[in-house]
Amino acid sequence: MKAPCPFTGPRPYHHGDLRRALLDAATRILDRDGQGGLSLRAVAREAGVSPAAPYHHFKDKSELMLAIAEEGFDQLSDYIRRTTNMSALPMERVAAIGLAYVEFAKSHPAVYRVMYDCSRDSDAMPDKAHDAEDGAFSLLKRAMIDMGVASPDQETDLELACIAAWCAAHGLAEMVGFKQFDALKAEMGGEKAFLAGVLSHLGMFGQARSRA
Amino acid sequence: MKAPCPFTGPRPYHHGDLRRALLDAATRILDRDGQGGLSLRAVAREAGVSPAAPYHHFKDKSELMLAIAEEGFDQLSDYIRRTTNMSALPMERVAAIGLAYVEFAKSHPAVYRVMYDCSRDSDAMPDKAHDAEDGAFSLLKRAMIDMGVASPDQETDLELACIAAWCAAHGLAEMVGFKQFDALKAEMGGEKAFLAGVLSHLGMFGQARSRA
DNA sequence: AAGCCCATCTTGACACCGTTCAGATAAGTG
DNA sequence: CACTTATCTGAACGGTGTCAAGATGGGCTT
């Protein structure tokens, strides 16, 4: 099956890689219309295909969303990896990870929502999320160890510290857009300062303030 | 209009207080079937009324959910108020607030979801949420001041500290149910210990560990 | 090269959803 | 009592997830 398509006349009956096209269409819709605009039919429409076509690649709508979520966690991992300078001080590294996390959530809000909706609803997703985020999670772990939050032999406590950081970042990522903080943000002279201020109160992100 | 109904023959044509009944039906559905089972028609069915009836009390489905969210924030506030011992030490008070917050979210997961979905989507909700939660939020503020996190004259910093605590609690509340933490919970001998452990790493909740 | 197989895609249908609108009902008002 | 008005019903519209049956054509066997 050779790769067909790129705008050469009418799309061939067999698409080539519809699965990929559907996932792209879905994230495009999410970024454009938000979570409310994400319907299987809309995705099929956006990909230029009949409403039943997706069922040959995903058993369910929830399975499509799961695939989106997996890719989202991969991208998040990549983004954090890219923006984390391994030669920086441990504290700055942790702060940078937290900021990168929130920035990602802010730049793809709907995708981020889908990621955590799936993590909550699906039994399979949490493990996948953990796997996919393993890159980012281990970066965090390393930085936490270097920071002296917990020694490597206190594995349980270290894990707890990382989970705490993760929870804090997630909470902040979800709430940073709340309108009721607008006044405070303005008073502080921008969202960046607000973000740094909040992070500075969250134990492990204490160094964030110096980056404002 | 006398109060009718309680199982005396067929329900009278005019319900009496359908708005109340719809909200009750909605929360019942949320607790029973989760967020996915919440449709306007299902709510109407549960209340024993035609699909179009709710439109005389809510202009929209989103307005119904908004009302549910408002009641949720009220209940959350009440719960935190009830479980906060004002004569306890400030640190213990903060820790108790955090635990109560997470416990509420765990006991009404679907309602909690609706609460924050509305806070994100609606322009009106965030203010309402803040107002409704003012009781709980001011409890937190007081405890934070007593704890010495920030002096009352550093109003901005105090606000930031409270927001940080709120974010952390929200993140934990959303993630505490993740399956991927099950192993760690078991290893620690229960979810309570896990919760206390995570909270102990989140700055302002440092005292939580002593309550495990 | 011919022919078959089967993954892929389409068409059409079903039940359910949010929403609207015309009409039925009954509660309150004069 | 008559009349107004809020409340509720019934039927209808377009959109959704999902499924079964049929059309299509790429790749394998021969």
XYZ file of C-alpha atoms (C1' of nucleotides) in Angstrom:
484
model
C 0.000 0.000 0.000
C 1.894 3.055 -1.176
C 1.401 6.414 0.486
C -1.297 8.154 -1.586
C -3.200 11.275 -1.169
C -1.351 14.539 -0.843
C -4.085 16.431 -2.633
C -3.854 14.403 -5.836
C -7.432 14.452 -7.054
C -10.134 12.833 -4.948
C -8.885 10.964 -1.907
C -8.406 7.289 -2.691
C -10.886 4.889 -1.190
C -8.289 3.545 1.175
C -6.827 6.418 3.062
C -3.289 5.328 3.733
C -3.044 6.256 7.388
C -6.472 7.271 8.574
C -5.608 6.612 12.183
C -2.912 9.256 12.077
C -5.186 11.633 10.159
C -7.962 11.168 12.716
C -5.668 11.926 15.634
C -4.391 15.035 13.882
C -7.931 16.133 13.081
C -8.943 15.561 16.693
C -6.163 17.666 18.191
C -6.847 20.343 15.583
C -10.498 20.402 16.665
C -9.572 20.447 20.335
C -7.242 23.408 19.859
C -9.777 25.230 17.684
C -13.188 24.489 19.259
C -12.324 23.163 22.685
C -13.461 19.974 24.346
C -17.124 20.629 23.559
C -16.511 20.483 19.834
C -14.902 17.065 19.939
C -17.344 14.535 18.494
C -16.493 11.421 16.550
C -18.512 12.727 13.650
C -16.735 16.077 13.722
C -13.379 14.302 13.699
C -14.465 12.170 10.770
C -15.739 15.268 8.983
C -12.469 17.116 9.597
C -10.571 14.148 8.197
C -12.898 14.081 5.178
C -14.305 10.663 5.862
C -17.642 9.043 6.690
C -18.955 9.005 10.286
C -18.449 5.259 10.660
C -14.904 5.159 9.322
C -13.186 5.802 12.662
C -14.641 2.564 14.019
C -12.134 0.610 11.951
C -9.295 2.225 13.900
C -10.813 2.845 17.320
C -13.343 0.578 18.954
C -14.913 3.521 20.715
C -14.954 7.261 21.111
C -13.281 6.776 24.467
C -10.506 4.839 22.746
C -9.892 7.760 20.405
C -9.673 10.090 23.380
C -7.336 7.641 25.061
C -5.025 7.749 22.063
C -5.151 11.550 22.112
C -4.316 11.491 25.798
C -1.341 9.195 25.242
C 0.065 11.462 22.584
C -0.558 14.427 24.860
C 1.495 12.877 27.639
C 4.261 12.133 25.172
C 4.298 15.722 23.967
C 4.235 17.010 27.533
C 7.191 14.789 28.319
C 9.073 16.040 25.305
C 8.343 19.653 26.109
C 9.570 19.285 29.674
C 12.655 17.447 28.492
C 13.443 20.152 25.980
C 13.045 23.037 28.416
C 14.960 21.412 31.259
C 18.589 22.394 31.403
C 20.300 19.454 33.077
C 23.325 21.538 34.003
C 21.265 24.047 35.988
C 21.027 23.978 39.741
C 18.595 21.334 41.093
C 16.221 23.910 42.501
C 16.070 25.804 39.248
C 15.510 22.545 37.426
C 12.510 21.697 39.564
C 11.123 25.185 39.127
C 11.650 24.972 35.379
C 9.813 21.663 35.232
C 6.874 23.128 37.117
C 6.727 26.153 34.850
C 7.023 24.048 31.708
C 4.208 21.832 32.954
C 1.870 24.761 33.480
C 2.867 26.353 30.191
C 2.039 23.198 28.285
C -1.359 22.959 29.918
C -2.007 26.603 29.075
C -1.035 26.240 25.415
C -3.192 23.154 24.783
C -5.982 23.435 27.362
C -8.451 21.097 25.715
C -5.887 18.385 25.063
C -4.741 18.703 28.665
C -8.334 18.245 29.822
C -8.726 15.112 27.739
C -5.494 13.762 29.168
C -6.749 13.914 32.719
C -10.324 12.943 31.955
C -8.925 9.740 30.510
C -6.599 9.231 33.456
C -9.600 9.390 35.729
C -12.081 7.351 33.758
C -9.962 4.645 32.222
C -8.289 1.830 34.062
C -5.636 1.475 31.401
C -4.721 5.115 31.043
C -3.084 5.819 34.384
C -0.371 3.250 33.721
C 0.054 4.482 30.186
C 0.235 8.036 31.470
C 2.875 7.066 33.956
C 4.837 5.207 31.303
C 4.543 7.980 28.794
C 5.468 10.571 31.355
C 8.229 8.446 32.718
C 10.726 10.620 30.955
C 9.458 13.764 32.628
C 8.748 12.026 35.908
C 12.287 10.681 36.155
C 13.651 14.130 35.358
C 11.658 15.425 38.292
C 12.856 12.567 40.465
C 16.485 13.222 39.642
C 16.150 16.930 40.376
C 14.377 16.204 43.652
C 17.171 13.900 44.747
C 19.796 16.476 43.816
C 17.784 19.032 45.716
C 18.031 16.897 48.828
C 14.267 16.543 49.285
C 14.723 12.873 50.009
C 17.675 10.560 49.739
C 17.567 7.898 47.011
C 17.336 5.115 49.587
C 14.102 6.540 50.971
C 12.328 5.474 47.829
C 8.841 5.829 49.279
C 9.378 9.333 50.576
C 10.979 10.408 47.323
C 8.008 9.055 45.399
C 5.662 10.956 47.693
C 7.583 14.175 47.186
C 7.398 13.814 43.411
C 3.701 13.032 43.533
C 3.173 16.085 45.718
C 4.958 18.235 43.153
C 2.915 16.675 40.381
C -0.355 17.347 42.203
C 0.605 20.933 42.868
C 1.556 21.507 39.256
C -1.662 19.902 38.046
C -3.794 21.966 40.380
C -2.059 25.150 39.331
C -2.344 24.219 35.661
C -6.089 23.769 35.987
C -6.720 26.878 38.029
C -4.292 29.389 36.576
C -6.916 30.378 34.005
C -9.643 31.179 36.531
C -11.075 34.609 35.977
C -11.220 35.398 39.659
C -7.422 35.654 39.736
C -7.335 38.323 37.049
C -7.359 41.218 39.495
C -4.469 39.775 41.472
C -2.521 39.083 38.291
C -2.991 42.661 37.140
C -1.928 43.952 40.534
C 1.234 41.855 40.339
C 1.986 43.043 36.835
C 1.278 39.950 34.788
C 0.578 36.272 34.883
C 4.238 35.272 34.964
C 4.746 37.031 38.265
C 1.535 35.516 39.593
C 2.657 32.051 38.583
C 6.075 32.463 40.129
C 4.477 33.800 43.293
C 2.182 30.830 43.692
C 4.949 28.364 42.898
C 7.211 29.984 45.462
C 4.730 28.959 48.150
C 4.716 25.354 47.055
C 7.601 23.754 48.924
C 9.602 22.081 46.192
C 9.132 24.944 43.768
C 10.581 27.466 46.190
C 13.131 28.721 43.728
C 10.603 29.734 41.142
C 10.369 33.255 42.488
C 13.916 34.030 41.339
C 12.873 33.397 37.760
C 10.085 35.965 37.657
C -49.942 26.532 46.155
C -49.867 23.891 48.839
C -47.066 21.350 48.986
C -48.407 18.332 47.084
C -46.920 15.147 45.985
C -45.537 12.749 48.591
C -46.828 9.695 46.754
C -50.503 10.699 46.925
C -51.824 9.413 43.660
C -50.465 10.789 40.406
C -48.231 13.801 40.733
C -50.220 16.992 40.300
C -49.719 18.885 37.085
C -47.813 21.618 38.817
C -44.966 20.155 40.740
C -44.590 22.493 43.637
C -40.847 22.936 43.603
C -39.532 21.344 40.444
C -36.334 23.346 40.529
C -35.404 21.803 43.855
C -36.489 18.355 42.650
C -34.387 18.677 39.496
C -31.282 19.634 41.440
C -31.797 16.705 43.785
C -32.367 14.361 40.868
C -29.228 15.668 39.200
C -26.972 15.116 42.197
C -28.548 11.673 42.683
C -27.679 10.803 39.085
C -24.170 12.196 39.433
C -23.505 10.123 42.540
C -25.050 7.007 40.972
C -23.996 7.096 37.302
C -21.188 9.612 37.248
C -20.770 12.635 35.017
C -21.471 10.648 31.856
C -24.996 9.812 32.970
C -25.979 13.427 33.488
C -28.306 14.480 30.686
C -31.128 16.950 30.895
C -33.512 14.224 29.801
C -32.230 11.833 32.426
C -32.685 14.474 35.089
C -36.235 15.146 33.908
C -36.933 11.394 33.854
C -35.531 10.971 37.370
C -37.764 13.784 38.541
C -40.750 12.169 36.782
C -41.348 15.020 34.393
C -41.285 15.675 30.652
C -38.002 16.431 28.840
C -38.951 20.043 28.222
C -40.024 20.830 31.768
C -36.567 21.826 33.066
C -36.471 24.692 30.587
C -38.927 26.595 32.727
C -36.404 26.641 35.576
C -33.049 26.655 33.769
C -32.440 28.373 30.455
C -29.851 25.793 29.553
C -28.178 22.563 30.506
C -25.118 24.564 31.445
C -27.265 26.649 33.783
C -28.426 23.503 35.535
C -24.833 22.401 35.962
C -23.965 25.856 37.215
C -26.629 25.575 39.883
C -25.303 22.142 40.842
C -21.810 23.594 41.054
C -22.967 26.429 43.285
C -24.631 24.030 45.679
C -21.507 21.895 45.588
C -19.318 24.796 46.653
C -21.771 25.594 49.432
C -21.668 22.022 50.695
C -17.887 21.940 50.450
C -17.745 25.119 52.474
C -20.084 23.697 55.074
C -18.134 20.463 55.324
C -14.846 22.285 55.817
C -16.422 24.562 58.395
C -17.834 21.622 60.322
C -14.598 19.644 60.385
C -12.366 22.579 61.291
C -11.716 22.948 64.970
C -11.035 26.636 65.473
C -9.324 26.024 68.794
C -6.736 23.699 67.292
C -3.233 24.830 66.441
C -2.963 26.791 63.192
C -0.892 24.119 61.454
C -3.352 21.417 62.377
C -6.163 23.621 61.198
C -4.591 24.047 57.775
C -3.918 20.332 57.529
C -7.494 19.566 58.554
C -8.828 21.903 55.879
C -6.726 20.192 53.257
C -7.866 16.742 54.335
C -11.502 17.786 54.477
C -11.215 19.245 50.989
C -9.858 16.011 49.566
C -12.368 13.911 51.459
C -15.253 15.905 50.053
C -13.965 15.508 46.525
C -13.564 11.775 47.080
C -17.072 11.308 48.443
C -18.799 13.189 45.587
C -16.400 12.814 42.654
C -18.855 13.618 39.882
C -20.250 16.678 41.631
C -16.715 17.854 42.282
C -15.958 17.481 38.566
C -18.990 19.527 37.612
C -17.939 22.204 40.079
C -14.598 22.749 38.388
C -15.826 22.242 34.848
C -18.193 25.134 35.476
C -15.466 27.203 37.077
C -13.402 26.796 33.929
C -16.112 27.232 31.324
C -18.338 29.864 32.788
C -17.467 33.485 33.256
C -19.937 33.855 36.065
C -18.999 30.763 38.038
C -15.529 31.684 39.248
C -16.870 34.648 41.173
C -19.763 32.611 42.494
C -17.331 29.887 43.487
C -15.213 32.377 45.305
C -18.212 33.887 47.040
C -19.692 30.555 47.961
C -16.374 29.285 49.180
C -15.632 32.487 50.942
C -16.436 30.816 54.212
C -13.879 28.085 53.647
C -11.406 30.406 51.987
C -11.455 32.829 54.885
C -10.983 29.954 57.304
C -7.887 29.019 55.352
C -6.711 32.616 55.313
C -7.079 32.966 59.041
C -5.201 29.748 59.705
C -2.435 30.765 57.318
C -2.030 34.088 59.119
C -1.932 32.354 62.489
C 0.619 29.962 61.034
C 2.873 32.874 60.174
C 2.990 32.102 56.455
C 2.478 35.747 55.700
C 1.649 38.724 57.818
C -1.792 40.248 57.373
C -0.274 43.442 55.961
C 1.320 41.509 53.110
C -2.070 40.992 51.607
C -0.761 39.961 48.186
C 1.609 37.355 49.526
C -1.023 35.957 51.848
C -3.429 35.642 48.955
C -0.763 33.848 46.929
C -0.107 31.426 49.762
C -3.798 30.586 50.062
C -4.118 30.119 46.324
C -1.095 27.842 46.381
C -2.707 25.734 49.080
C -5.954 25.669 47.126
C -4.178 24.537 43.961
C -2.321 21.818 45.801
C -5.500 20.553 47.434
C -7.337 20.593 44.113
C -4.558 18.706 42.347
C -4.419 16.121 45.073
C -8.193 15.785 45.115
C -8.230 15.067 41.397
C -5.326 12.661 41.394
C -5.779 10.769 44.652
C -8.000 8.273 42.899
C -5.509 7.395 40.156
C -4.996 3.678 39.891
C -1.269 3.992 39.418
C -0.910 5.019 43.058
C -2.558 1.849 44.341
C 0.699 -0.035 44.787
C 2.240 2.792 46.767
C -0.886 3.118 48.907
C -0.826 -0.589 49.692
C 2.863 -0.426 50.555
C 2.142 2.449 52.922
C -0.734 0.619 54.518
C -3.695 2.572 53.290
C -4.839 5.674 51.499
C -4.901 7.780 54.634
C -1.171 7.332 55.144
C -0.583 8.033 51.465
C -2.618 11.216 51.651
C -0.853 12.409 54.779
C 2.475 11.613 53.157
C 1.775 13.654 50.067
C 0.359 16.546 52.078
C 3.435 16.553 54.297
C 5.500 17.492 51.256
C 3.283 20.415 50.356
C 4.662 23.321 52.326
C 1.646 24.694 54.128
C 0.248 21.242 54.890
C 3.462 20.157 56.629
C 1.651 19.152 59.773
C -0.595 16.628 58.061
C 1.759 13.749 58.690
C 1.055 13.858 62.424
C -2.592 13.079 61.790
C -2.035 9.825 59.930
C -1.367 -12.058 -14.980
C -5.817 -13.531 -12.995
C -8.602 -14.112 -9.140
C -9.721 -14.207 -4.542
C -9.586 -12.406 0.276
C -10.193 -9.170 3.569
C -9.042 -4.761 5.565
C -11.027 -0.511 4.746
C -14.567 2.777 3.812
C -19.710 4.065 2.859
C -24.632 4.002 3.405
C -28.421 3.741 6.146
C -30.533 2.983 10.369
C -31.424 3.269 15.535
C -31.681 5.295 20.042
C -30.460 9.143 22.660
C -29.322 13.910 23.324
C -30.239 19.315 23.719
C -33.513 22.523 22.327
C -37.745 24.755 20.608
C -42.659 25.637 20.053
C -47.552 25.201 20.063
C -50.989 23.736 23.111
C -52.955 21.762 27.645
C -53.459 22.565 32.555
C -54.026 24.686 36.894
C -52.849 28.275 40.369
C -53.402 32.899 41.506
C -55.898 37.536 40.746
C -59.608 40.676 39.687
C -66.822 33.780 38.594
C -63.640 34.949 34.392
C -59.007 35.907 33.109
C -54.183 36.039 33.224
C -49.947 33.732 33.795
C -46.702 30.305 35.241
C -45.999 25.637 34.584
C -45.940 21.315 32.225
C -46.771 18.164 27.981
C -46.185 16.451 23.103
C -44.173 16.513 19.002
C -40.562 17.887 16.264
C -35.654 19.375 14.617
C -30.726 18.587 14.009
C -26.766 16.456 16.136
C -24.542 12.517 18.476
C -22.499 7.491 19.306
C -22.922 3.113 17.424
C -23.916 -0.803 14.530
C -25.026 -3.893 10.469
C -24.856 -4.541 5.547
C -22.831 -3.534 1.378
C -19.242 -1.358 -1.810
C -14.258 -0.937 -2.916
C -9.747 -2.043 -4.023
C -4.867 -3.436 -2.268
C -2.120 -7.526 -1.660
C -1.612 -12.438 -1.713
C -2.008 -16.995 -3.973
C -1.777 -19.399 -7.969
